[in-house]
mmCIF file of C-alpha atoms in Angstrom:
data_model
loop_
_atom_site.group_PDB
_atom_site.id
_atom_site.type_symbol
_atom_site.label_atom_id
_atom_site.label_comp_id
_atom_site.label_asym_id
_atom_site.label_seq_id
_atom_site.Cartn_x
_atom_site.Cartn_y
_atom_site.Cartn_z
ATOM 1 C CA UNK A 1 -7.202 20.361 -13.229
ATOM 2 C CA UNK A 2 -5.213 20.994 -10.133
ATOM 3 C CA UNK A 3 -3.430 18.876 -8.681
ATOM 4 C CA UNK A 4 -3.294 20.064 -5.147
ATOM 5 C CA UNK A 5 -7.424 19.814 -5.241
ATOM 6 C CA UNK A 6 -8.206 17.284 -7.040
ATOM 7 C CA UNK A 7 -7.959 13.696 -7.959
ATOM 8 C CA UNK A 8 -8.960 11.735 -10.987
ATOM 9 C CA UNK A 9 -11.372 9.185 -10.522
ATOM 10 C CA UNK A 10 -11.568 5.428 -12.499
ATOM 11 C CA UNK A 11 -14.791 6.084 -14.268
ATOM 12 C CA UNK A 12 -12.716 9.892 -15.074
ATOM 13 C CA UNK A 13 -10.179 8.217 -16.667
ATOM 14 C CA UNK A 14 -12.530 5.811 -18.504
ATOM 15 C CA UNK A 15 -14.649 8.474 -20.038
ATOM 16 C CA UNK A 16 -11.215 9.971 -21.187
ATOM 17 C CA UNK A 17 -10.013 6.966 -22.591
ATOM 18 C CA UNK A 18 -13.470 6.363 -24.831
ATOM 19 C CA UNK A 19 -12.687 9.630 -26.401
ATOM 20 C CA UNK A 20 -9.929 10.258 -29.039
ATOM 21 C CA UNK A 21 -9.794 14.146 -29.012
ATOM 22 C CA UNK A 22 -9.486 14.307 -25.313
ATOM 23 C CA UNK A 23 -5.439 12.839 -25.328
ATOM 24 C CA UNK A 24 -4.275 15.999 -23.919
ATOM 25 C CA UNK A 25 -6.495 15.892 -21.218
ATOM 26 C CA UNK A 26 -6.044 12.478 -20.195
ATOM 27 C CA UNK A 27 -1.932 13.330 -20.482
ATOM 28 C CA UNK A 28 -2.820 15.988 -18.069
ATOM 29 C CA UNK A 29 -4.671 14.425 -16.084
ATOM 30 C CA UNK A 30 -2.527 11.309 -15.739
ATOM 31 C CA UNK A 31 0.614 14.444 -15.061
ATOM 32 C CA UNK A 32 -0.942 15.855 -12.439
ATOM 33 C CA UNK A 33 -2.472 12.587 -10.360
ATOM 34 C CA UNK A 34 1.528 11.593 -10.381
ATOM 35 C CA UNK A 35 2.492 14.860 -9.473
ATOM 36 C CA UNK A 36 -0.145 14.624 -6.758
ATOM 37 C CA UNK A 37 1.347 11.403 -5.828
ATOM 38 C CA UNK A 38 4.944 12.527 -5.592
ATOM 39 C CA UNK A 39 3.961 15.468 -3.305
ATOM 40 C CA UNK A 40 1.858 12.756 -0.510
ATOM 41 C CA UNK A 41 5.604 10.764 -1.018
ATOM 42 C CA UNK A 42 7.806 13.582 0.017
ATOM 43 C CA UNK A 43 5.272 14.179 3.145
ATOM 44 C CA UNK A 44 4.351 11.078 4.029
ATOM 45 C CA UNK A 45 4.885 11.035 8.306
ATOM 46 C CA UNK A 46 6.385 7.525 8.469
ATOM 47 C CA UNK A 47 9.321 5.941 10.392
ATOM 48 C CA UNK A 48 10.512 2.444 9.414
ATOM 49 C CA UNK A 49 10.792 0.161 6.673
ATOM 50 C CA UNK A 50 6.900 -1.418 7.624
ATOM 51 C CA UNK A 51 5.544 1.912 8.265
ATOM 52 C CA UNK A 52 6.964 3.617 5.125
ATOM 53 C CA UNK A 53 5.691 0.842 2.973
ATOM 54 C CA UNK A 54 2.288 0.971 3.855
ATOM 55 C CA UNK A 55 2.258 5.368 4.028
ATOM 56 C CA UNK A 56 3.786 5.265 0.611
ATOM 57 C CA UNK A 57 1.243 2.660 -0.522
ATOM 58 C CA UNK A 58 -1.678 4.487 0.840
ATOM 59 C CA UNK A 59 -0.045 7.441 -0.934
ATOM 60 C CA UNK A 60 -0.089 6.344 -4.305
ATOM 61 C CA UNK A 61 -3.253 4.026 -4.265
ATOM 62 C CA UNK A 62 -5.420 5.761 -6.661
ATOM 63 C CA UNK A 63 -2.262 6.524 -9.000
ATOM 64 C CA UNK A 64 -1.643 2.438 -9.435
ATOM 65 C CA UNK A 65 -5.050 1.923 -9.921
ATOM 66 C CA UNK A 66 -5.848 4.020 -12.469
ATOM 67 C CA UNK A 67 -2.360 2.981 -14.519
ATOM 68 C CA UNK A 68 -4.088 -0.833 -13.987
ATOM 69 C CA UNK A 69 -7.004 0.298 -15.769
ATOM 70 C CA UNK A 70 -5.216 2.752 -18.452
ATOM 71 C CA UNK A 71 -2.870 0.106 -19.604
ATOM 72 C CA UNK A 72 -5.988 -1.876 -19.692
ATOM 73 C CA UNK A 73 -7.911 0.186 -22.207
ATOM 74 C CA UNK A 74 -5.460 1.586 -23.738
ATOM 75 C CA UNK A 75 -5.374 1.212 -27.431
ATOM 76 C CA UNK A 76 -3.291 3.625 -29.213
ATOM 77 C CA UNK A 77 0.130 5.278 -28.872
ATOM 78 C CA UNK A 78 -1.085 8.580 -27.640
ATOM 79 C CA UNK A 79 -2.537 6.504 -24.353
ATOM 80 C CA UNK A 80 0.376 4.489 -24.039
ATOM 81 C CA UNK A 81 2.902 7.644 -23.627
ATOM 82 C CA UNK A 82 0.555 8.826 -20.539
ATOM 83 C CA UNK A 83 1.310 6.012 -18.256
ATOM 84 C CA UNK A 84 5.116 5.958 -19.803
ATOM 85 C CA UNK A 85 5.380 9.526 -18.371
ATOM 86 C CA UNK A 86 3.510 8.524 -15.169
ATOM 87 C CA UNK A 87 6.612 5.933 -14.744
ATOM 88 C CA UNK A 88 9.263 8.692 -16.140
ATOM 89 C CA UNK A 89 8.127 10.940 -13.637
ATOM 90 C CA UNK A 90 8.454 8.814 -10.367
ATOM 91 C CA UNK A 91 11.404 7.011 -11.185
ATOM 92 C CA UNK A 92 12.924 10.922 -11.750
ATOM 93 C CA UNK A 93 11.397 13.127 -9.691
ATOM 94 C CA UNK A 94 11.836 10.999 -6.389
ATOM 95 C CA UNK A 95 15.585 11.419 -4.589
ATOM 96 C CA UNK A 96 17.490 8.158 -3.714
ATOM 97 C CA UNK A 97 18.295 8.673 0.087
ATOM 98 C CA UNK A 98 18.106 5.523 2.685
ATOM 99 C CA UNK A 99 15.016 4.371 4.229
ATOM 100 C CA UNK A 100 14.236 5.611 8.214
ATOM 101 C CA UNK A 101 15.396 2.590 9.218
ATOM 102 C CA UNK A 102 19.188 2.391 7.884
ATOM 103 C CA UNK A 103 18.398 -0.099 5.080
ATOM 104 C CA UNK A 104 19.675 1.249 2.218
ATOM 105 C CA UNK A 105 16.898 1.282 -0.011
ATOM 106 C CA UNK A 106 14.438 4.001 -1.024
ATOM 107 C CA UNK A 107 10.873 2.835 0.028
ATOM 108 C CA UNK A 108 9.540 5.520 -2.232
ATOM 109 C CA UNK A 109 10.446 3.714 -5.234
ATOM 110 C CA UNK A 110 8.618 0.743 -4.354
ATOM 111 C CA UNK A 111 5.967 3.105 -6.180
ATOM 112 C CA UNK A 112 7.485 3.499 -9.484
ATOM 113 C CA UNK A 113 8.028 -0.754 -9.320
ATOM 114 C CA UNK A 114 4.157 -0.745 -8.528
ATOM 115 C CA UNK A 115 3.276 1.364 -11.524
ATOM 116 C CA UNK A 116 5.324 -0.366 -13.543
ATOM 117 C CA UNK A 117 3.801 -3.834 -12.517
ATOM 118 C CA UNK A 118 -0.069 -1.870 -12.709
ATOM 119 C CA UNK A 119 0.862 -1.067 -16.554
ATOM 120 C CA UNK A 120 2.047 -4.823 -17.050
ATOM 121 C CA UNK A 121 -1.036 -6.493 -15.570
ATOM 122 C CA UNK A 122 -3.465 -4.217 -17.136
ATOM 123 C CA UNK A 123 -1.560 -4.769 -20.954
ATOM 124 C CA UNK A 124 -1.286 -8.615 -20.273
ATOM 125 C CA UNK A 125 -4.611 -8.655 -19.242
ATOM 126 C CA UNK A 126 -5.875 -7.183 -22.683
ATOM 127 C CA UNK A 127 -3.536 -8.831 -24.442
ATOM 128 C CA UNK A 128 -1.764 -5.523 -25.664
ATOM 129 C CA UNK A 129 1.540 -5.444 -24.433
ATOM 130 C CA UNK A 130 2.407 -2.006 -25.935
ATOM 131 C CA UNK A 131 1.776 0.243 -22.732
ATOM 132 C CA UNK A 132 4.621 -2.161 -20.942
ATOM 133 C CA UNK A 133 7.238 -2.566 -23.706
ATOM 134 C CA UNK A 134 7.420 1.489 -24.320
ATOM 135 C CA UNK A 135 8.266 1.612 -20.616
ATOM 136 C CA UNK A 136 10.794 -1.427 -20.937
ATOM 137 C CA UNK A 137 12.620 0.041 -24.158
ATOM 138 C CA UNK A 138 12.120 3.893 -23.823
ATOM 139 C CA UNK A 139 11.627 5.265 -20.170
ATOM 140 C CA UNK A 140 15.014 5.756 -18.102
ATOM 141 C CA UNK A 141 16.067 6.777 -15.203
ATOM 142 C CA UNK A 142 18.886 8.324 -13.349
ATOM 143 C CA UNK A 143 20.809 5.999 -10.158
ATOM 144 C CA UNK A 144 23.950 7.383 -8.578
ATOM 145 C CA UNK A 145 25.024 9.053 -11.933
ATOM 146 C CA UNK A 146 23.924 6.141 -13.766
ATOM 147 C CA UNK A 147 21.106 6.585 -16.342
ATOM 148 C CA UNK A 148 19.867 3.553 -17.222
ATOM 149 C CA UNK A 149 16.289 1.939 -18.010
ATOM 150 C CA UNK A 150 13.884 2.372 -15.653
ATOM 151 C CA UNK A 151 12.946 -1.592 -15.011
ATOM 152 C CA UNK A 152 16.849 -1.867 -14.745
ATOM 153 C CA UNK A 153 17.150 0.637 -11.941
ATOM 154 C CA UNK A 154 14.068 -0.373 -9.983
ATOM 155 C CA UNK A 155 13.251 -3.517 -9.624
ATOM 156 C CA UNK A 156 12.633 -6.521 -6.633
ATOM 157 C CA UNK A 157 16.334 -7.626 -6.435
ATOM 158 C CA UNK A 158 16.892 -4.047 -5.413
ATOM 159 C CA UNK A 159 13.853 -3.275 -3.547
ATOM 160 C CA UNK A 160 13.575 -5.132 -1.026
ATOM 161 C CA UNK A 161 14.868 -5.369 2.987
ATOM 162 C CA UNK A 162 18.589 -6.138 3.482
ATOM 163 C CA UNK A 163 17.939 -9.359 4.650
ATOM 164 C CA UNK A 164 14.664 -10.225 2.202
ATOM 165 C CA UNK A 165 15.380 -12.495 -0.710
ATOM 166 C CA UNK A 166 13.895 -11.177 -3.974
ATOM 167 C CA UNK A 167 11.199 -13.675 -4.078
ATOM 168 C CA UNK A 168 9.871 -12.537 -0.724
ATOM 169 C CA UNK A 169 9.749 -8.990 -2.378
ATOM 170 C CA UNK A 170 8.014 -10.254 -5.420
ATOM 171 C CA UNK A 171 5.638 -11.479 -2.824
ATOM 172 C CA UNK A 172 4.720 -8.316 -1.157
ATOM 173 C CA UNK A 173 4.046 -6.967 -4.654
ATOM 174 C CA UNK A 174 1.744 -10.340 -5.341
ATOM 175 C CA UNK A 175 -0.013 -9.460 -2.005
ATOM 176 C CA UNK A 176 -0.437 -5.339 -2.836
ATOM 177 C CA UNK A 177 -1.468 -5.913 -6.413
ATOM 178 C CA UNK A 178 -3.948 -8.980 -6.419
ATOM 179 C CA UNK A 179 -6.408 -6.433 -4.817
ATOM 180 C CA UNK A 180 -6.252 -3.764 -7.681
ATOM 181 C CA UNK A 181 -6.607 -6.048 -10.647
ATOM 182 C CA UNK A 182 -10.189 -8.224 -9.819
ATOM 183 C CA UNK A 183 -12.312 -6.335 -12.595
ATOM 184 C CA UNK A 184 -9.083 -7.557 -15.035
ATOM 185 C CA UNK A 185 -7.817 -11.109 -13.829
ATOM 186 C CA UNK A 186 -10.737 -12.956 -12.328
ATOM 187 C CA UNK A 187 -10.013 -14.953 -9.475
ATOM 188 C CA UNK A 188 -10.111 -19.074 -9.939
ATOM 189 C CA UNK A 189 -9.247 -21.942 -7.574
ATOM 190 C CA UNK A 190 -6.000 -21.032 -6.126
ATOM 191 C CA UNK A 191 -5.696 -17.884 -7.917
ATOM 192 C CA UNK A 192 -3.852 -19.624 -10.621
ATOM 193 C CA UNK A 193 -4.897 -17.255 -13.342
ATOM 194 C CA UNK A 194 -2.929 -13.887 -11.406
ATOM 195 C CA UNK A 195 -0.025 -16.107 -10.312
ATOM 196 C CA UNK A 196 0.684 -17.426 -13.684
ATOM 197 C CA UNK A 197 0.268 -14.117 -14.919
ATOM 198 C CA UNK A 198 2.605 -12.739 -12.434
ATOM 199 C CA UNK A 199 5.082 -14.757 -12.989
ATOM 200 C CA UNK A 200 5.421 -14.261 -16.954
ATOM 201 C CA UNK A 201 5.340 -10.553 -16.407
ATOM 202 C CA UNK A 202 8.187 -11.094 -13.838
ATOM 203 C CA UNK A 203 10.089 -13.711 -16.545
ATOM 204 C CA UNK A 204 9.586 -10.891 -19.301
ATOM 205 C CA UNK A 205 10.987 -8.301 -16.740
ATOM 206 C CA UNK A 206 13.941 -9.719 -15.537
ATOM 207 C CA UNK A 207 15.025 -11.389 -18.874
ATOM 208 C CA UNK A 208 14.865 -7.943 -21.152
ATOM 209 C CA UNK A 209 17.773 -6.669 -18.103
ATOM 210 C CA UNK A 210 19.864 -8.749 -20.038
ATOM 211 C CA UNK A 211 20.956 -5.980 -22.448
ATOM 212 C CA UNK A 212 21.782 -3.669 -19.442
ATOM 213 C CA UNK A 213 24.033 -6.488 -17.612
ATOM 214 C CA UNK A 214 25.762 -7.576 -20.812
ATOM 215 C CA UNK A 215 23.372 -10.307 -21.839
ATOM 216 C CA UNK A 216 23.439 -11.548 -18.166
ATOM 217 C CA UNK A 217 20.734 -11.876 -16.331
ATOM 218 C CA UNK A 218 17.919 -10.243 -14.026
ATOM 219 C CA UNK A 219 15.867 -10.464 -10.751
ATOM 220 C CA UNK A 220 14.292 -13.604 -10.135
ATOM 221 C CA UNK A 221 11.042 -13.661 -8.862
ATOM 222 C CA UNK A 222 7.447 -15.307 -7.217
ATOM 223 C CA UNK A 223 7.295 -17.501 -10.687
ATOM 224 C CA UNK A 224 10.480 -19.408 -9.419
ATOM 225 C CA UNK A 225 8.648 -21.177 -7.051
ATOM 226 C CA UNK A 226 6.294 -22.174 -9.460
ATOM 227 C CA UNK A 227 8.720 -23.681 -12.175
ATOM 228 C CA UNK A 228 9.145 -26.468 -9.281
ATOM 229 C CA UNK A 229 6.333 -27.802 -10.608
ATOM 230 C CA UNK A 230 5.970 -27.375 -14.526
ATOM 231 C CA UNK A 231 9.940 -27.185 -15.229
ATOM 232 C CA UNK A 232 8.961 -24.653 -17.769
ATOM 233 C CA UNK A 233 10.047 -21.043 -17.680
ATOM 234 C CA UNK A 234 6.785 -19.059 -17.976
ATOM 235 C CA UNK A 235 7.706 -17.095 -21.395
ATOM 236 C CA UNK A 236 4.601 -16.665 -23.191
ATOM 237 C CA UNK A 237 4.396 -13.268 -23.209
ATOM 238 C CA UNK A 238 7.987 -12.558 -23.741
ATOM 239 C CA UNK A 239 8.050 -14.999 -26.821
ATOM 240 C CA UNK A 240 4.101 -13.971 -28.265
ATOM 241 C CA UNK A 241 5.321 -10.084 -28.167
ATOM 242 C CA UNK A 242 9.070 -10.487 -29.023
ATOM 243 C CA UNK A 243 8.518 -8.657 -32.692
ATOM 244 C CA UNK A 244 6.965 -5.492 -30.277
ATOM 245 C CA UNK A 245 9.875 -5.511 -27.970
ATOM 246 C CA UNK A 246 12.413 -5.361 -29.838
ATOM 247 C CA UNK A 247 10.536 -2.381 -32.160
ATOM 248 C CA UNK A 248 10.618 -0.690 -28.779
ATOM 249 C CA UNK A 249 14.186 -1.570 -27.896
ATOM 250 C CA UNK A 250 13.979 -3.978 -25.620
ATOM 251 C CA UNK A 251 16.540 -5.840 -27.188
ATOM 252 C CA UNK A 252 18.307 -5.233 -30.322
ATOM 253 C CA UNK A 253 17.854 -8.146 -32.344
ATOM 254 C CA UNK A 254 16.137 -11.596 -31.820
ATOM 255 C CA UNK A 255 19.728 -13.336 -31.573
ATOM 256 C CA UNK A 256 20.263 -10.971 -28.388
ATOM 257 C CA UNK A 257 16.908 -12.177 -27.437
ATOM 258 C CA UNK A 258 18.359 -16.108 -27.220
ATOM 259 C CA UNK A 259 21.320 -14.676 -25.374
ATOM 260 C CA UNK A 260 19.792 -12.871 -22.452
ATOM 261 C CA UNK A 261 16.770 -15.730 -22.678
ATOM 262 C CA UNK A 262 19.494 -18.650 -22.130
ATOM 263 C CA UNK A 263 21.691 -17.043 -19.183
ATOM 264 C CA UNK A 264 18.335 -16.397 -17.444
ATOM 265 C CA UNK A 265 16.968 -19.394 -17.626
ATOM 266 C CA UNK A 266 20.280 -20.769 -15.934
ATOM 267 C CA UNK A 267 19.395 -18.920 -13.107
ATOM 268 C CA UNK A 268 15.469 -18.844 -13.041
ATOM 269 C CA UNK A 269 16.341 -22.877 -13.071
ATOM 270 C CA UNK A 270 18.980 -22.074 -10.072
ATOM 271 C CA UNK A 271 16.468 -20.023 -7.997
ATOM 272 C CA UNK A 272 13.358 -23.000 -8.204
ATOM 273 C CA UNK A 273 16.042 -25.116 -6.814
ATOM 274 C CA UNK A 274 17.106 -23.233 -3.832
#
């Protein structure tokens, strides 16, 4: 397949997915739609943070949906490493300068956070969180001469205009993604199914950055504004797949777990408040 040519397609991928000899093909198909994606990054004509957002959006449309319905469908470890590479790639292959406008901020990463939030709302969705806690514990990336993990090194706190809060970042990813996931996470009265959805894949996010701030805490995001309401820190998925993170590395122990899960609730608590 080339990527320069061609594009892989939804019901592609699907067809790939239903059949277990063809994991080669779907990694290489998966490789070169990212590759394909990295190349309309690089040459995207844009000025400006607005501008930017939407080119590089445009750019990797078909990419984030087809992670969305990957992580979906996937069921097995072989599947799983395609969309981990899919995020290894972007987060590596993309150069850190400032965005057009002076902010400094790469735009072009807003991608890899986009994949990464495709593969979480496609696993939550199934109720396989494998695809998302490989990424979590295993991918990294390199910042500045920092390697790190990848959901440490790109994420909303860091993403985001200099004068934009996280939450209004978290926002913009709400409004990008609710579009991509309808065959996944119907839509209900309010859309209370995707935002309570959202906001434990942000909770699971930004507490498992714990380990890589010495048990302190991460980015705070959209589900802030809902603990206003419930006054309970939306941790399902965090707590019902804590054995499979910490297999994956996500933390080291369940004791670290209670560590990085009690400084972030402090300020997931703080944030509602604001």
């Amino acid at each position: 397949m080339s990527s320069q040519t061609e594009t892989v397609t939804v019901a592609e991928l699907k067809d790939l997915l239903a059949e277990p000899a063809a994991r080669i093909e779907l990694h290489d198909a998966i490789h070169d739609e990212t590759i394909r994606t990295i190349e309309a990054l690089r040459n995207a004509d844009c000025q400006g943070y607005d501008e930017c957002l939407r080119a590089y959006e445009a750019a990797s449309a078909n990419l984030i949906e087809l992670l969305v319905t990957g992580a979906y469908f996937s069921n097995c470890a072989d599947h799983d490493k395609a969309w981990a590479h899919a995020i290894r790639l972007l987060a590596n292959r993309i150069p850190f300068p400032g965005s057009a406008d002076g902010t400094e901020i790469n735009l072009q990463h807003q991608v890899t956070l986009l994949a990464i939030y495709a593969v979480a709302f496609g696993a939550a969705a199934a109720d396989r969180l494998d695809p998302l806690a490989r990424i979590i514990g295993t991918v990294h990336a390199e910042d500045d001469g920092r390697v790190g993990r990848v959901t440490y090194l790109v994420n909303c706190e860091r993403l985001k205009r200099a004068d934009e809060a996280p939450i209004q970042a978290s926002l913009r990813l709400w409004m990008t993604l609710r579009s991509i996931t309808d065959e996944f996470v119907p839509k209900t009265t309010e859309d209370a199914l995707f935002d309570a959805l959202l906001d434990e894949i942000e909770y699971l996010l930004g507490v498992t950055h714990g380990r890589d701030t010495a048990e302190g805490t991460g980015p705070v995001g959209y589900g802030a504004i809902q603990v206003l309401a419930t006054r309970v820190a939306p941790d399902r998925l965090v707590r019902g797949n804590l054995d499979l993170l910490i297999a994956h590395d996500a933390f080291q122990s369940v004791d670290e777990f209670y560590i990085c899960r009690e400084r972030y609730n402090k300020r997931y608590a703080a944030e509602a408040r604001v």
